[in-house]
Amino acid sequence: KEVEHVPTPGSKVFLLRGGPPVAVPQDRAGFVGAHKYSGWEMPLDLGYITHHVGVFGATGMGKSRLVRALVEELAKRGLRIVIFDHTGVDYAPYYDNVVKSSEIKIPPNVLASVIAKMADLPWQSYGEYLEIATMTFEGQWSKDAFVAHVKRTMKRLNARDTTVERVELFIKHFIDPQFFADLNSRGKTPADVLSSRQPVAVDLSWDRELAVKQAIVASVIEEAWAEVRRAKEPRPTVFVIDEAQNYAPSDWAISKDAIETTAREGRKWGLSLILASQRIAGDIDPSIRANLGTVFFSRVTAPTDLREISAYLDLADVNEGVLAQLQPREFFVVGLMNPLRRPVLLKIREVK
């Protein structure tokens, strides 16, 4: 038979004469693409979604297409899926149920972190005052009303006059009045997002400030954990986080604790993560990326990324030279979902 696919230069070639079928239970098998050279549709073991998934590749390699194919397979199994679309262009246009981030309420404790971040007020010094102020504020939100309330709160807590003045000055200087006005139009709770028709895409482009986007992600994930604590049983939910370097960075972020807790403890309670990003090393916190049981990766932007994956997953002979020749929609899959437990190069299928 004529050879239709030319192997990547330098790669080893083996002749396979058949063998036992790859065994993945039918109720756990999902298909996102086929082996590039043979056309074999390799089943992924979706039962390992609770061990979390990372999707990494340079811009234009088709990360969002792969994630959408994975979401399509997971949705067939009735899983609750929440997709956080950072830019509003990669996921939101493809789903029927889309929630604008500007409609979602931010719980008081998370809102305090947002205000501290936006006003450049160190949490260690001012967090307690802001948290109590956001929890006790009543009435219509406005910048002047909140500043007056936080001043009263701080004085009742015996804060120094200079401390009160600093909070007032920094909030007035750094935070736009529209931020507070917009709080009045946030009518949907994180619980509403979780209970809406699935899968649901949260369009984060409706909020400009990264701190607010992070707060939305944190609020929805924390609500899922609250459900677990109330029910004392698993609540199978998959959180897809686009441009994850903005939400789970090596530095502190409002959303990082919720994501890190889910990465570390979510498996027992059915809470899963799919993190998509251009970079691995340096962009995603080490404690989070070390908990990714399955990784899809394509052409990456730095050699350190490949070394990072090889530190905890078997990459066999995959190297930078091989990755440099990959075309869009071509991804290696390694880790628990891969039944062969060796890197397999997939051509991701078309998705709607």
Coordinates of C-alpha atoms in Angstrom, one line a residue:
K1 CA 0.0 0.0 0.0
E2 CA 1.2 3.5 -0.8
V3 CA 2.6 5.4 2.2
E4 CA 0.3 8.5 2.6
H5 CA 1.9 9.9 5.8
V6 CA 5.6 10.7 6.1
P7 CA 6.9 10.2 9.6
T8 CA 8.6 13.1 11.3
P9 CA 12.3 13.1 10.4
G10 CA 14.4 11.4 13.0
S11 CA 11.6 9.5 14.6
K12 CA 11.6 5.7 15.0
V13 CA 9.2 3.7 12.8
F14 CA 7.7 0.3 13.8
L15 CA 5.6 -2.1 11.8
L16 CA 2.6 -3.3 13.8
R17 CA 1.0 -6.5 12.9
G18 CA -2.1 -6.3 15.0
G19 CA -2.6 -7.0 18.7
P20 CA -5.2 -6.8 21.5
P21 CA -7.5 -3.8 21.2
V22 CA -7.0 -0.8 23.5
A23 CA -9.4 -1.4 26.3
V24 CA -11.3 1.6 27.6
P25 CA -14.7 1.0 29.1
Q26 CA -17.4 2.2 26.7
D27 CA -19.0 4.5 29.3
R28 CA -15.6 6.2 29.9
A29 CA -14.3 6.4 26.3
G30 CA -14.2 9.7 24.5
F31 CA -12.8 10.7 21.1
V32 CA -11.3 14.1 20.3
G33 CA -9.1 13.1 17.3
A34 CA -7.2 10.4 15.5
H35 CA -3.6 9.3 15.4
K36 CA -1.9 11.6 12.8
Y37 CA -0.3 8.9 10.7
S38 CA -2.6 5.9 10.9
G39 CA -6.0 7.6 11.3
W40 CA -6.8 5.4 14.3
E41 CA -9.3 7.1 16.6
M42 CA -7.7 6.6 20.0
P43 CA -10.2 6.4 22.9
L44 CA -9.4 8.7 25.8
D45 CA -10.4 7.5 29.3
L46 CA -12.6 10.3 30.4
G47 CA -12.9 8.7 33.9
Y48 CA -9.6 10.5 34.7
I49 CA -11.1 14.0 34.2
T50 CA -11.1 14.3 38.0
H51 CA -7.3 14.1 37.8
H52 CA -7.4 17.3 35.8
V53 CA -6.2 18.2 32.3
G54 CA -3.7 20.8 30.9
V55 CA -3.8 22.0 27.3
F56 CA -0.7 23.9 26.2
G57 CA 0.4 25.3 22.9
A58 CA 1.5 28.4 21.1
T59 CA -1.1 30.8 19.7
G60 CA -2.9 29.5 16.6
M61 CA -2.3 25.8 17.3
G62 CA -5.9 25.1 18.1
K63 CA -6.1 24.8 21.9
S64 CA -9.7 26.1 22.0
R65 CA -10.8 23.6 19.3
L66 CA -9.3 20.7 21.4
V67 CA -11.0 21.9 24.5
R68 CA -14.3 22.2 22.8
A69 CA -14.0 18.7 21.5
L70 CA -13.2 17.5 25.0
V71 CA -16.1 19.4 26.4
E72 CA -18.4 17.9 23.8
E73 CA -17.4 14.4 24.9
L74 CA -17.7 15.2 28.6
A75 CA -21.2 16.8 28.1
K76 CA -22.5 13.5 26.6
R77 CA -21.9 12.0 30.0
G78 CA -24.1 14.5 31.8
L79 CA -21.3 16.3 33.6
R80 CA -21.8 19.9 34.8
I81 CA -19.4 22.1 32.8
V82 CA -18.5 25.8 33.3
I83 CA -16.3 27.4 30.7
F84 CA -14.5 30.6 31.7
D85 CA -13.8 32.4 28.4
H86 CA -11.1 35.1 29.0
T87 CA -11.6 37.0 25.8
G88 CA -15.1 36.1 24.8
V89 CA -14.2 34.9 21.3
D90 CA -12.8 31.4 21.7
Y91 CA -15.8 29.7 23.5
A92 CA -18.8 31.9 24.1
P93 CA -19.8 32.1 20.3
Y94 CA -20.1 28.3 20.2
Y95 CA -22.5 27.7 23.1
D96 CA -26.2 28.3 23.5
N97 CA -26.0 29.2 27.2
V98 CA -23.7 32.2 27.7
V99 CA -23.6 34.3 30.9
K100 CA -22.0 37.7 30.9
S101 CA -19.5 38.1 33.7
S102 CA -20.9 41.6 34.4
E103 CA -24.2 39.9 35.5
I104 CA -22.6 37.7 38.2
K105 CA -22.6 38.9 41.8
I106 CA -19.3 38.9 43.6
P107 CA -19.6 37.7 47.3
P108 CA -18.5 40.2 49.9
N109 CA -15.4 38.4 51.0
V110 CA -14.2 38.1 47.4
L111 CA -15.2 41.7 46.6
A112 CA -13.0 42.9 49.5
S113 CA -10.0 41.3 47.8
V114 CA -11.0 43.0 44.5
I115 CA -11.2 46.4 46.1
A116 CA -7.8 45.9 47.9
K117 CA -6.2 44.8 44.6
M118 CA -7.6 47.6 42.5
A119 CA -6.8 50.3 45.2
D120 CA -3.3 48.9 45.7
L121 CA -4.0 48.4 49.4
P122 CA -1.9 45.5 51.0
W123 CA -4.3 42.9 52.3
Q124 CA -2.2 42.2 55.4
S125 CA -2.8 45.8 56.6
Y126 CA -6.2 46.6 55.2
G127 CA -8.0 43.4 54.3
E128 CA -9.9 43.0 57.6
Y129 CA -11.3 46.5 57.4
L130 CA -12.4 46.1 53.7
E131 CA -13.9 42.6 54.4
I132 CA -16.1 43.8 57.2
A133 CA -17.1 46.9 55.2
T134 CA -18.2 44.9 52.2
M135 CA -20.1 42.4 54.4
T136 CA -22.0 45.1 56.3
F137 CA -22.7 47.5 53.4
E138 CA -26.4 48.0 52.6
G139 CA -28.2 49.9 49.9
Q140 CA -27.3 51.1 46.4
W141 CA -23.6 50.8 45.6
S142 CA -21.7 54.0 44.8
K143 CA -18.2 55.1 45.3
D144 CA -19.1 57.8 47.7
A145 CA -21.4 55.6 49.7
F146 CA -18.8 52.9 50.1
V147 CA -16.0 55.3 51.0
A148 CA -18.2 56.8 53.7
H149 CA -19.2 53.3 55.0
V150 CA -15.6 52.0 55.1
K151 CA -14.5 55.1 57.0
R152 CA -17.2 54.6 59.6
T153 CA -16.3 50.9 59.9
M154 CA -12.6 51.6 60.4
K155 CA -13.3 54.2 63.0
R156 CA -15.5 51.8 64.9
L157 CA -12.6 49.3 64.8
N158 CA -10.2 51.9 66.2
A159 CA -8.1 52.3 63.1
R160 CA -5.6 55.1 63.1
D161 CA -6.7 58.3 61.4
T162 CA -3.8 58.0 59.0
T163 CA -4.9 54.5 58.1
V164 CA -8.4 55.7 57.4
E165 CA -7.2 58.6 55.3
R166 CA -5.0 56.3 53.2
V167 CA -7.9 53.9 52.4
E168 CA -10.1 56.8 51.5
L169 CA -7.4 58.4 49.3
F170 CA -6.4 55.2 47.5
I171 CA -10.0 54.1 46.8
K172 CA -10.9 57.6 45.4
H173 CA -7.8 57.7 43.3
F174 CA -7.5 54.2 41.9
I175 CA -11.0 52.9 41.5
D176 CA -13.4 54.3 38.9
P177 CA -16.9 55.2 40.1
Q178 CA -18.4 53.0 37.4
F179 CA -17.0 49.9 39.1
F180 CA -19.2 50.5 42.2
A181 CA -22.2 51.5 40.0
D182 CA -21.9 48.3 38.1
L183 CA -22.2 46.2 41.3
N184 CA -25.9 47.1 41.3
S185 CA -26.6 45.3 38.0
R186 CA -24.9 42.1 39.1
G187 CA -28.1 40.0 39.6
K188 CA -27.0 36.4 39.1
T189 CA -25.4 34.5 41.9
P190 CA -22.6 32.0 41.4
A191 CA -25.2 29.3 42.4
D192 CA -27.4 30.5 39.4
V193 CA -24.4 29.9 37.1
L194 CA -23.9 26.4 38.4
S195 CA -27.6 25.5 38.2
S196 CA -28.1 26.9 34.6
R197 CA -28.4 24.8 31.5
Q198 CA -25.1 23.0 30.8
P199 CA -22.6 23.5 29.4
V200 CA -22.4 27.2 30.4
A201 CA -19.9 29.6 29.1
V202 CA -19.0 32.6 31.2
D203 CA -17.9 35.5 29.0
L204 CA -15.3 37.3 31.0
S205 CA -14.7 40.0 28.4
W206 CA -17.6 42.0 29.9
D207 CA -15.3 43.0 32.7
R208 CA -12.2 44.9 32.0
E209 CA -10.3 44.6 35.2
L210 CA -8.3 41.3 35.6
A211 CA -9.0 41.4 39.3
V212 CA -12.8 41.3 38.6
K213 CA -12.4 38.4 36.1
Q214 CA -10.4 36.5 38.8
A215 CA -13.1 37.2 41.3
I216 CA -15.8 35.7 39.1
V217 CA -13.8 32.6 38.6
A218 CA -13.1 32.3 42.3
S219 CA -16.7 32.9 43.3
V220 CA -18.1 30.2 41.0
I221 CA -15.5 27.6 42.0
E222 CA -16.0 28.4 45.7
E223 CA -19.8 28.0 45.4
A224 CA -19.2 24.5 44.0
W225 CA -17.1 23.7 47.1
A226 CA -19.9 25.2 49.3
E227 CA -22.3 22.7 47.6
V228 CA -19.9 19.9 48.4
R229 CA -19.8 20.9 52.0
R230 CA -23.5 21.1 52.3
A231 CA -24.2 17.9 50.5
K232 CA -21.2 16.0 51.9
E233 CA -21.1 14.1 48.6
P234 CA -19.4 14.6 45.2
R235 CA -20.8 17.2 42.8
P236 CA -19.3 16.3 39.5
T237 CA -18.3 19.6 37.8
V238 CA -15.7 20.5 35.2
F239 CA -14.2 24.0 35.2
V240 CA -12.6 25.0 32.0
I241 CA -10.2 28.0 32.5
D242 CA -9.0 29.7 29.3
E243 CA -5.8 31.7 29.4
A244 CA -5.1 30.0 32.8
Q245 CA -1.9 31.9 33.3
N246 CA -4.1 34.9 34.3
Y247 CA -5.9 32.9 37.0
A248 CA -3.4 30.4 38.4
P249 CA -0.1 32.2 38.1
S250 CA 3.0 31.6 40.2
D251 CA 2.3 34.9 41.9
W252 CA -0.7 35.6 44.1
A253 CA -4.1 36.0 42.4
I254 CA -7.6 36.3 43.7
S255 CA -8.6 33.1 41.9
K256 CA -5.5 31.1 42.7
D257 CA -6.5 29.6 46.1
A258 CA -9.8 28.2 44.7
I259 CA -8.0 26.7 41.7
E260 CA -5.2 25.3 43.8
T261 CA -7.6 23.7 46.3
T262 CA -9.5 22.1 43.4
A263 CA -6.3 20.8 41.8
R264 CA -5.2 19.3 45.1
E265 CA -8.5 18.1 46.7
G266 CA -11.1 18.2 44.0
R267 CA -10.7 14.6 42.8
K268 CA -12.5 13.1 45.8
W269 CA -15.5 15.4 45.3
G270 CA -15.8 15.2 41.5
L271 CA -14.5 18.8 40.9
S272 CA -12.2 18.9 37.9
L273 CA -10.1 21.4 36.0
I274 CA -9.2 21.9 32.3
L275 CA -6.5 24.6 32.1
A276 CA -5.5 26.0 28.8
S277 CA -2.5 28.2 28.3
Q278 CA 0.3 29.1 25.9
R279 CA 3.1 28.4 28.5
I280 CA 3.7 25.9 31.2
A281 CA 6.8 26.7 33.1
G282 CA 6.7 30.1 34.8
D283 CA 3.1 30.8 33.9
I284 CA 1.1 28.2 35.8
D285 CA 1.9 27.8 39.5
P286 CA 4.0 24.6 40.1
S287 CA 1.8 23.1 42.7
I288 CA -1.2 23.4 40.3
R289 CA 0.5 22.1 37.1
A290 CA 2.0 19.1 39.1
N291 CA -1.6 17.9 39.7
L292 CA -2.5 17.7 36.0
G293 CA -2.9 14.0 35.4
T294 CA -3.3 14.4 31.6
V295 CA -1.5 17.0 29.3
F296 CA -2.2 17.8 25.7
F297 CA 0.7 19.8 24.2
S298 CA 1.6 21.1 20.8
R299 CA 4.3 23.6 19.6
V300 CA 5.3 25.5 22.7
T301 CA 7.0 28.9 23.0
A302 CA 10.0 27.9 25.2
P303 CA 12.2 24.8 25.6
T304 CA 11.7 25.0 29.4
D305 CA 8.0 24.0 28.8
L306 CA 8.9 20.6 27.4
R307 CA 11.4 20.0 30.3
E308 CA 8.7 20.9 32.8
I309 CA 6.3 18.2 31.4
S310 CA 9.0 15.6 31.3
A311 CA 9.6 16.1 35.0
Y312 CA 6.4 14.3 35.9
L313 CA 5.1 12.6 32.7
D314 CA 6.9 10.2 30.3
L315 CA 7.5 12.0 27.0
A316 CA 9.6 9.1 25.4
D317 CA 11.5 10.6 22.5
V318 CA 9.4 13.8 22.0
N319 CA 11.8 16.8 21.8
E320 CA 11.8 20.4 20.6
G321 CA 12.6 19.4 17.1
V322 CA 9.5 17.2 16.8
L323 CA 7.3 19.9 18.3
A324 CA 8.6 22.6 15.9
Q325 CA 7.2 20.6 12.9
L326 CA 3.7 20.2 14.3
Q327 CA 0.8 21.9 12.4
P328 CA -2.3 23.4 13.8
R329 CA -4.7 20.9 15.5
E330 CA -1.8 18.5 16.1
F331 CA -1.3 17.7 19.8
F332 CA 0.5 15.0 21.7
V333 CA -1.4 13.5 24.6
V334 CA 0.3 12.1 27.7
G335 CA -0.9 11.0 31.1
L336 CA -3.8 9.1 32.6
M337 CA -6.4 9.6 29.8
N338 CA -4.0 8.1 27.3
P339 CA -4.6 4.3 27.5
L340 CA -1.2 3.5 25.9
R341 CA 0.6 5.5 28.6
R342 CA 3.1 6.7 25.9
P343 CA 2.9 10.0 23.9
V344 CA 0.5 9.8 21.0
L345 CA 0.2 12.4 18.3
L346 CA -3.4 13.3 17.6
K347 CA -5.0 15.3 14.8
I348 CA -7.9 17.0 16.6
R349 CA -11.2 16.5 14.8
E350 CA -13.4 19.3 13.5
V351 CA -15.9 20.7 16.0
K352 CA -19.0 22.9 15.5

